[in-house]
């Protein structure tokens, strides 16, 4: 193997060897999560003082709902302090001021703090709140959360030991049913809590604060150094606290419902922030963690936890390498290796099926649809998350961009006219470019007969295109929702039917005919009867009367059907001419003819994909598929 | 947004057309040569093999080794061409003998195997031709140009904003 191929193969196989690490860790967490037991709790005789910190930045649709919910918390009013840190630049501040004023009149200890600048973003706001409050415990809620009234009384009893620094509750979902995208995100978050948080807690590994719906012990935050600017300030503080010996408790039974982002651009932005923040935290604390006294399994799980988005970068790199690597991997007989690439997302999906409580509550088709959407969405955000990982590794400075929410509950609420719906996402162009590349590579893999590799590349292209299509479909539309709903289903079904027919007909009419000719050649190769050899060559010759060169892109003489047929004719003549009297000549001629026929077989294999999918077929299939996907996405997401 | 979309499309089309033209100039002739050699491998007699092999011979560059990292003799075009010349000589010699002999069949069979090896070596050379240093440099320039342009744009916008503030 030459240097270049060796380099590509080594990189490809190294990634294939690293990716299973994340799969193994995940499987291990899955087994650990089954051992989860709710820890012992003890209600205090005298409830401690609690500060509820509410960091806000342009949340006009939810600020009132949030403050109402926090003021409805069932907790002694004299022990409860509410601090709203408002960095907003729009009408949120006015709404907030009014609501806070009302609540003050009702006797709540509530304050509305404004900062001169947005320094430190959310971490800066939380630090500001910490310095301007006095509660022994600190509860934190993002604007899109609606904490249940008994939240504090259900979480505070778990601070039984002095070493417990944080109690994290599970997130619920206010708008799971809004669209397939919110359903997929809900499932993804369910999985995070059901497998990762449960598993890590049960096994005693490092876990993370989820940024909201948790209660901190003030002493813990102060001891760990307070809130520090980061795109994942929650993960950052969690790791600092745990490295100093504090424990985090995950509570499965306490649920705080929240709103899921409904715009694809918003989801991408959120995912980018999480991926960037995780790698940022890894860079800050991995060495410290490695040098700590924690046992090896804790360190390994923390490594997987903090670098988990790296798996998406590696996966993306492998997919991008496929058109180069496939030609090297195929001759090695390790084609199955390629399935390692799909194993990670598939495993996540299968685990979901096994683990999620939703599986029992919902109909199987509905649940499978959610799983499929999660698969599509998870793979589709790979490019976005890979960029975040690269940027974090290069220490590229990023602004904390909050995820816009619109106060949507269930299917109710509108977002199209909101000023928050205008999101600039320059990275969508990169997604588009990558999907164009992987699309061309899928076509290349198809036409070179590398079908098993084509599956991964095709799925990746479809997923990234799905993300792009949803982003485009969620742009402002002049059509009313009613018009869209009535006409789209029919058009999408018709287009899918056209694309299916456009592929099925040439397969049966041409591809399969070549396959029959190929079989005849191999019957001729294995036969020792000259008559049968002649008969089979003749059959192949007749079957291959399918025109000239089917290769429409850079054709060569190799796949010219007329030349192939001419060779078959002269090979047939040579077999007919040879007599069985001279055995040496007979065997030599048959051997030579069979070598030539093997090459013809290879030539047929090379032209088969081209004879199946002509440019017209390809154009019809792709345009119908794309149009149908766009229409379906528009119906379900826009 | 539309301006950016047009820019992106132009950028992508430029990249695609550059890549395709590089393929047509550097790789496609070798693909055609491999195609003719494949035809020669499956040809029914020596005369046809000569015809195909000669066409392939004309398409292979006369000198040079395209492998620029740790090159070996396998991909030396000069040696490949001299092997093809020997094959052509043997084919010419055998084409003058009767077809229904063991020697004729054995020679053709032997030469088919040699042609197969040559095809393999041509394919081995192809990625190096495509990824030759000049092409890598062009690709790097193509990929970094928009990043640099973006940086410059941001820089000039920041400057403009600052000067605007100072004036205000």
XYZ file of C-alpha atoms in Angstrom, chain A residues 4-579:
576
model
C -1.294 8.236 0.624
C -3.557 5.205 0.914
C -1.805 4.184 4.108
C -2.406 7.644 5.559
C -6.103 7.644 4.637
C -6.573 4.073 5.863
C -4.738 4.761 9.130
C -6.842 7.860 9.837
C -10.060 6.081 8.930
C -9.356 3.025 11.052
C -8.065 5.108 13.971
C -11.341 7.012 14.059
C -13.182 3.700 13.800
C -11.221 2.521 16.829
C -11.913 5.680 18.884
C -15.652 5.973 18.218
C -16.547 2.737 20.037
C -15.121 4.291 23.234
C -18.146 6.571 23.375
C -20.449 3.688 22.566
C -18.974 1.517 25.323
C -19.220 4.370 27.834
C -22.803 4.919 26.803
C -23.710 1.249 27.142
C -22.054 1.200 30.548
C -24.072 4.220 31.673
C -27.176 2.502 30.405
C -26.490 -0.522 32.624
C -25.635 1.725 35.567
C -28.830 3.732 35.132
C -30.830 0.614 36.016
C -29.246 0.685 39.465
C -30.539 4.179 40.150
C -32.332 4.557 43.489
C -33.715 7.812 44.849
C -31.378 8.893 47.667
C -32.547 9.254 51.252
C -34.181 12.555 52.158
C -35.020 14.306 55.367
C -37.273 17.322 55.596
C -35.675 19.987 57.797
C -37.497 21.035 60.918
C -36.748 24.617 60.020
C -36.719 25.392 56.282
C -33.525 27.227 55.252
C -33.407 30.548 53.411
C -33.522 30.226 49.633
C -32.667 32.704 46.892
C -34.286 32.060 43.557
C -32.118 33.459 40.770
C -33.770 34.244 37.452
C -31.281 35.339 34.753
C -33.106 37.034 31.867
C -32.099 38.292 28.467
C -34.867 39.336 26.065
C -37.591 36.962 27.206
C -40.703 39.095 26.717
C -42.943 36.094 25.959
C -42.175 34.302 29.205
C -41.050 36.697 31.872
C -44.519 37.087 33.398
C -45.193 33.354 33.344
C -41.864 32.671 35.032
C -42.274 35.198 37.839
C -45.850 34.025 38.469
C -44.638 30.425 38.742
C -41.784 31.297 41.091
C -44.090 33.359 43.303
C -46.420 30.359 43.469
C -43.720 28.210 45.053
C -44.959 26.597 48.218
C -42.330 27.931 50.628
C -42.320 30.143 53.726
C -42.413 33.651 52.268
C -39.986 35.068 54.842
C -37.407 32.461 53.819
C -37.781 33.071 50.093
C -35.883 35.718 48.154
C -36.392 36.192 44.412
C -33.712 37.949 42.365
C -34.372 38.751 38.717
C -31.156 39.676 36.894
C -32.298 41.347 33.732
C -29.833 42.099 30.926
C -32.593 42.628 28.367
C -32.436 45.231 25.644
C -36.101 45.088 24.625
C -39.522 45.440 26.261
C -38.783 42.491 28.582
C -37.449 44.940 31.166
C -40.653 46.975 31.199
C -42.810 43.860 31.592
C -40.460 42.564 34.270
C -40.533 45.808 36.193
C -44.332 45.841 36.197
C -44.668 42.231 37.350
C -41.985 42.633 40.023
C -43.762 45.774 41.251
C -47.046 43.872 41.536
C -45.424 41.017 43.410
C -43.694 43.394 45.796
C -47.088 44.872 46.631
C -48.302 41.354 47.352
C -45.526 41.014 49.924
C -42.921 38.993 48.057
C -39.235 39.604 48.664
C -38.456 40.143 45.019
C -35.886 42.385 43.299
C -35.312 43.439 39.720
C -31.591 43.939 39.081
C -30.193 45.583 35.941
C -26.518 45.401 35.015
C -24.672 48.150 33.192
C -23.372 45.636 30.656
C -23.909 41.992 29.708
C -20.420 41.106 30.893
C -19.939 37.382 31.452
C -23.366 36.714 29.886
C -25.402 34.207 31.887
C -22.497 33.392 34.223
C -22.033 37.122 34.843
C -25.730 37.526 35.618
C -25.716 34.589 38.033
C -22.593 35.892 39.770
C -24.258 39.287 40.078
C -27.324 37.642 41.608
C -25.141 35.651 43.981
C -23.403 38.777 45.204
C -26.732 40.528 45.665
C -28.590 37.845 47.571
C -28.208 36.079 50.866
C -30.076 32.753 50.784
C -28.333 29.688 52.157
C -29.471 27.837 49.058
C -29.760 29.102 45.501
C -32.401 27.841 43.089
C -31.945 28.703 39.426
C -34.565 28.789 36.698
C -34.276 29.827 33.062
C -37.096 31.929 31.646
C -38.746 29.077 29.770
C -39.274 26.965 32.906
C -42.369 26.633 35.015
C -41.252 25.215 38.357
C -43.986 23.232 40.117
C -45.166 24.776 43.436
C -43.602 22.006 45.523
C -40.216 22.233 43.786
C -38.257 23.592 46.745
C -39.944 21.390 49.336
C -39.153 18.359 47.193
C -35.521 19.182 46.531
C -34.204 20.758 49.733
C -34.667 17.608 51.879
C -31.876 15.965 49.837
C -29.242 18.273 51.279
C -28.940 15.863 54.179
C -25.178 15.621 54.012
C -22.908 18.664 54.183
C -21.053 17.429 51.117
C -24.098 17.730 48.836
C -23.577 20.851 46.757
C -26.367 20.597 44.202
C -29.680 18.854 43.656
C -30.640 18.672 40.000
C -34.217 17.972 38.933
C -35.371 16.381 35.682
C -36.629 18.565 32.844
C -40.148 18.114 31.567
C -41.474 19.403 28.257
C -44.280 21.890 27.753
C -44.442 21.573 23.971
C -43.326 18.044 23.115
C -46.228 17.642 20.707
C -45.683 20.931 18.885
C -43.697 19.457 15.960
C -41.525 16.451 15.078
C -38.520 18.606 15.957
C -39.721 19.302 19.502
C -40.689 15.634 19.884
C -37.188 14.570 18.843
C -35.574 17.049 21.240
C -37.829 15.889 24.056
C -36.773 12.323 23.412
C -33.118 13.350 23.320
C -33.422 15.145 26.659
C -35.346 12.229 28.150
C -32.466 10.036 27.128
C -29.943 12.414 28.684
C -31.734 12.266 32.010
C -32.814 8.620 31.891
C -29.450 7.200 30.870
C -26.693 9.732 31.452
C -27.763 11.575 34.591
C -29.271 8.483 36.220
C -26.296 6.333 35.257
C -23.694 8.825 36.403
C -25.437 9.412 39.695
C -25.974 5.708 40.348
C -22.323 4.895 39.628
C -20.898 7.889 41.516
C -19.414 9.543 38.432
C -19.200 13.283 37.767
C -22.486 14.687 36.595
C -23.550 18.121 35.533
C -25.881 20.895 36.511
C -28.259 21.414 33.582
C -28.169 25.190 33.865
C -31.637 25.406 35.373
C -34.097 23.515 37.571
C -31.492 22.879 40.251
C -30.759 24.041 43.791
C -27.176 24.886 44.815
C -25.753 25.227 48.266
C -24.325 28.763 48.333
C -21.245 27.542 50.200
C -20.520 25.124 47.353
C -20.664 27.824 44.663
C -18.413 30.101 46.695
C -15.996 27.294 47.529
C -15.734 26.294 43.852
C -14.877 29.876 42.879
C -18.253 31.232 41.841
C -19.698 31.533 38.331
C -17.041 31.956 35.666
C -17.658 33.143 32.097
C -18.188 30.178 29.828
C -20.615 29.040 27.149
C -21.455 26.192 29.534
C -21.266 27.911 32.898
C -23.348 25.093 34.405
C -20.935 22.341 33.372
C -17.972 24.512 34.308
C -19.154 25.084 37.880
C -20.293 21.459 38.253
C -16.817 20.156 37.448
C -15.051 22.691 39.660
C -17.337 21.800 42.545
C -16.924 18.058 42.115
C -13.160 18.394 41.780
C -13.251 20.057 45.199
C -15.152 17.116 46.632
C -18.748 18.326 46.465
C -21.467 15.869 45.431
C -24.307 16.365 42.997
C -27.628 14.595 43.444
C -29.845 13.862 40.485
C -33.550 13.604 41.306
C -35.566 11.605 38.821
C -38.874 12.154 40.611
C -38.928 15.941 40.551
C -39.844 17.355 37.173
C -39.618 20.985 36.081
C -41.379 21.494 32.748
C -39.808 23.759 30.149
C -40.304 24.935 26.623
C -38.324 23.309 23.839
C -37.021 25.512 21.034
C -39.229 25.216 17.982
C -37.025 26.828 15.365
C -34.286 24.744 13.802
C -31.927 27.706 13.822
C -32.523 28.119 17.552
C -31.899 24.423 18.153
C -28.686 24.600 16.164
C -27.572 27.610 18.168
C -28.313 25.802 21.437
C -26.506 22.666 20.303
C -23.534 24.754 19.199
C -23.351 26.387 22.612
C -23.529 23.085 24.455
C -20.885 21.474 22.266
C -18.585 24.487 22.513
C -19.094 24.736 26.268
C -18.339 21.067 26.862
C -15.027 21.231 24.988
C -14.211 24.541 26.704
C -14.737 22.846 30.073
C -12.681 19.844 28.941
C -9.802 22.127 28.056
C -10.009 23.864 31.405
C -10.286 20.886 33.740
C -9.209 17.640 32.067
C -5.626 17.871 33.259
C -6.779 18.759 36.750
C -9.129 15.799 36.617
C -6.390 13.458 35.425
C -4.194 14.528 38.353
C -7.025 14.208 40.885
C -7.457 11.328 43.298
C -10.596 10.044 41.620
C -10.606 6.442 40.454
C -9.931 5.575 36.806
C -13.541 4.824 35.871
C -14.623 8.252 37.159
C -11.889 9.890 35.078
C -12.773 7.907 31.954
C -16.452 8.723 32.254
C -15.644 12.388 32.839
C -13.452 12.314 29.730
C -16.308 10.838 27.684
C -18.755 13.285 29.261
C -16.760 16.392 28.437
C -15.597 15.295 24.986
C -18.798 13.572 23.862
C -19.307 16.069 21.042
C -15.944 14.996 19.697
C -17.721 11.838 18.539
C -19.759 13.960 16.162
C -16.621 15.589 14.779
C -14.992 12.191 14.258
C -18.140 10.821 12.677
C -18.343 13.807 10.316
C -14.664 13.414 9.428
C -15.233 9.756 8.568
C -18.197 10.541 6.359
C -16.166 13.206 4.563
C -13.378 10.677 4.042
C -15.659 7.984 2.653
C -15.157 8.554 -1.088
C -11.401 8.231 -0.524
C -11.407 5.570 2.153
C -14.015 3.273 0.599
C -11.736 2.287 -2.288
C -9.056 1.337 0.228
C -11.312 -0.399 2.725
C -13.143 -2.573 0.176
C -10.173 -4.654 -0.994
C -9.196 -5.315 2.636
C -12.498 -7.129 3.149
C -13.246 -4.925 6.147
C -16.353 -3.386 4.684
C -18.216 -4.215 7.861
C -16.007 -1.694 9.609
C -18.099 0.979 8.059
C -20.992 -0.039 10.245
C -19.037 1.185 13.248
C -19.760 4.612 11.915
C -23.483 4.173 12.152
C -23.334 2.211 15.386
C -23.209 5.204 17.702
C -26.397 6.968 16.532
C -28.127 3.625 16.075
C -27.302 2.556 19.570
C -28.696 5.773 20.946
C -31.882 5.144 19.015
C -32.230 1.554 20.145
C -31.587 2.511 23.756
C -34.339 5.056 23.470
C -36.705 2.369 22.380
C -35.797 0.257 25.355
C -35.556 2.915 27.994
C -37.956 5.734 27.401
C -41.111 5.723 29.444
C -42.720 7.460 26.534
C -42.530 4.197 24.601
C -45.156 2.751 26.883
C -47.383 5.802 26.838
C -47.525 6.533 23.141
C -48.576 4.486 20.142
C -45.744 2.532 18.553
C -45.925 4.328 15.156
C -45.870 7.729 16.875
C -42.953 6.702 19.031
C -41.024 5.249 16.079
C -41.588 8.488 14.208
C -40.050 10.407 17.116
C -37.078 8.045 17.176
C -36.605 8.443 13.427
C -36.745 12.222 13.769
C -34.213 12.098 16.581
C -31.888 10.021 14.413
C -32.288 12.480 11.544
C -31.875 15.530 13.735
C -28.955 14.058 15.721
C -27.037 13.212 12.585
C -28.112 16.426 10.874
C -26.584 18.641 13.552
C -23.221 16.852 13.302
C -21.695 19.536 11.089
C -22.933 22.334 13.352
C -21.590 20.596 16.472
C -18.328 19.696 14.765
C -17.784 23.371 14.005
C -18.433 24.166 17.660
C -15.853 21.576 18.717
C -13.274 22.957 16.278
C -13.946 26.525 17.405
C -13.654 25.524 21.052
C -10.384 23.715 20.378
C -9.051 26.794 18.607
C -10.267 28.949 21.534
C -12.252 31.099 19.162
C -14.125 33.633 21.261
C -17.890 33.223 21.186
C -20.811 35.313 22.315
C -23.348 33.600 24.570
C -26.446 33.593 22.384
C -29.564 32.628 24.241
C -32.057 30.272 22.637
C -35.190 32.210 21.661
C -38.437 30.908 23.145
C -41.983 32.040 22.460
C -44.087 30.921 25.406
C -45.557 27.967 23.547
C -47.395 25.284 25.473
C -48.622 22.142 23.737
C -49.527 23.164 20.212
C -50.699 26.637 21.232
C -48.894 29.874 20.646
C -47.493 31.759 17.699
C -43.942 32.703 16.899
C -43.875 33.871 13.288
C -44.531 37.527 14.061
C -42.159 37.669 17.031
C -38.997 39.726 16.699
C -37.138 36.745 18.217
C -37.910 34.649 15.124
C -35.317 36.504 13.072
C -32.156 34.538 13.680
C -28.978 34.906 11.690
C -27.217 31.615 11.209
C -24.178 31.919 8.995
C -23.187 28.298 9.595
C -26.173 27.034 7.630
C -24.111 27.794 4.494
C -21.453 25.398 5.747
C -24.103 22.729 6.283
C -25.268 23.303 2.740
C -21.737 23.029 1.362
C -21.041 19.856 3.348
C -24.315 18.279 2.257
C -23.455 19.132 -1.375
C -20.093 17.407 -0.925
C -21.544 14.316 0.764
C -24.282 14.204 -1.865
C -21.684 14.096 -4.644
C -19.713 11.515 -2.695
C -22.876 9.388 -2.300
C -23.423 9.526 -6.056
C -19.770 8.641 -6.605
C -20.005 5.693 -4.191
C -23.120 4.501 -5.965
C -21.625 4.669 -9.438
C -18.460 2.919 -8.330
C -20.523 0.111 -6.838
C -19.561 0.837 -3.206
C -23.106 0.380 -1.997
C -22.456 -0.387 1.678
C -20.508 2.870 2.085
C -23.161 4.704 0.170
C -25.746 3.998 2.888
C -23.857 5.955 5.558
C -23.019 8.785 3.204
C -26.609 8.941 1.927
C -28.104 8.981 5.433
C -25.726 11.716 6.474
C -26.607 13.803 3.413
C -30.327 13.326 4.024
C -29.960 14.317 7.688
C -27.951 17.468 7.035
C -30.320 18.411 4.222
C -33.248 17.880 6.592
C -31.745 20.436 8.982
C -31.180 22.877 6.112
C -34.682 22.315 4.722
C -36.337 22.903 8.088
C -34.338 26.089 8.558
C -35.476 27.298 5.135
C -39.074 26.157 5.603
C -39.328 28.075 8.861
C -38.672 31.347 7.097
C -41.654 33.665 6.824
C -44.324 32.285 4.511
C -47.167 33.995 2.717
C -49.293 30.863 2.703
C -51.779 30.308 5.455
C -51.404 27.227 7.595
C -54.738 25.931 6.352
C -53.725 26.117 2.673
C -50.449 24.376 3.406
C -52.044 21.513 5.304
C -54.655 20.746 2.682
C -52.447 20.527 -0.364
C -49.099 19.361 0.835
C -49.795 15.738 1.749
C -51.150 14.883 -1.671
C -48.282 16.577 -3.490
C -45.672 14.896 -1.285
C -47.181 11.436 -1.775
C -47.373 11.962 -5.553
C -43.749 13.018 -5.684
C -42.595 10.064 -3.631
C -44.521 7.782 -5.999
C -42.819 9.383 -9.016
C -39.383 8.954 -7.438
C -40.072 5.271 -6.629
C -41.251 4.511 -10.161
C -38.297 6.378 -11.655
C -35.949 3.996 -9.839
C -37.905 0.743 -10.102
C -38.449 0.662 -13.857
C -34.789 0.997 -14.990
C -33.764 -1.464 -12.300
C -35.953 -4.211 -13.690
C -35.513 -3.277 -17.348
C -31.738 -2.695 -17.474
C -29.894 -3.395 -14.233
C -31.378 -6.858 -13.862
C -30.739 -7.685 -17.556
C -27.050 -6.914 -17.042
C -27.164 -9.038 -13.889
C -28.484 -11.969 -15.954
C -25.703 -11.490 -18.502
C -23.173 -11.374 -15.656
C -24.539 -14.677 -14.313
C -24.264 -16.278 -17.765
C -20.609 -15.263 -17.951
C -19.906 -16.889 -14.617
C -21.726 -20.073 -15.602
C -19.447 -20.086 -18.681
C -16.388 -19.563 -16.468
C -17.212 -22.474 -14.181
C -18.236 -24.865 -16.983
C -15.888 -27.350 -18.711
C -18.310 -28.165 -21.527
C -17.381 -26.112 -24.632
C -20.975 -26.217 -25.868
C -22.305 -24.823 -22.629
C -19.578 -22.152 -22.557
C -20.558 -21.065 -26.073
C -24.254 -21.128 -25.182
C -23.784 -18.947 -22.101
C -21.521 -16.448 -23.885
C -24.105 -16.235 -26.615
C -26.871 -15.616 -24.057
C -24.858 -12.818 -22.454
C -24.151 -11.363 -25.896
C -27.871 -11.180 -26.683
C -28.824 -9.781 -23.288
C -26.289 -6.982 -23.574
C -27.888 -5.457 -26.613
C -28.730 -2.372 -24.552
C -27.206 0.464 -26.546
C -23.731 1.920 -26.415
C -21.831 3.224 -23.400
C -24.185 3.729 -20.433
C -21.572 5.684 -18.489
C -22.643 9.274 -18.965
C -19.925 10.951 -16.937
C -16.379 10.624 -18.307
C -16.943 7.387 -20.219
C -14.075 5.076 -21.156
C -13.766 2.111 -23.486
C -14.059 -0.175 -20.481
C -17.840 0.156 -20.252
C -18.692 0.424 -23.953
C -21.394 -2.201 -24.498
C -20.716 -2.457 -28.229
C -17.037 -3.246 -27.582
C -17.983 -5.687 -24.819
C -20.290 -7.508 -27.220
C -17.552 -7.590 -29.883
C -15.176 -9.218 -27.376
C -17.814 -11.765 -26.424
C -18.292 -12.635 -30.079
C -14.587 -13.224 -30.719
C -14.207 -15.185 -27.464
C -17.144 -17.373 -28.501
C -15.497 -17.978 -31.874
C -12.269 -19.062 -30.208
C -14.076 -21.619 -28.052
C -15.945 -22.882 -31.107
C -12.699 -23.224 -33.101
C -10.801 -25.247 -30.516
C -11.084 -29.058 -30.737
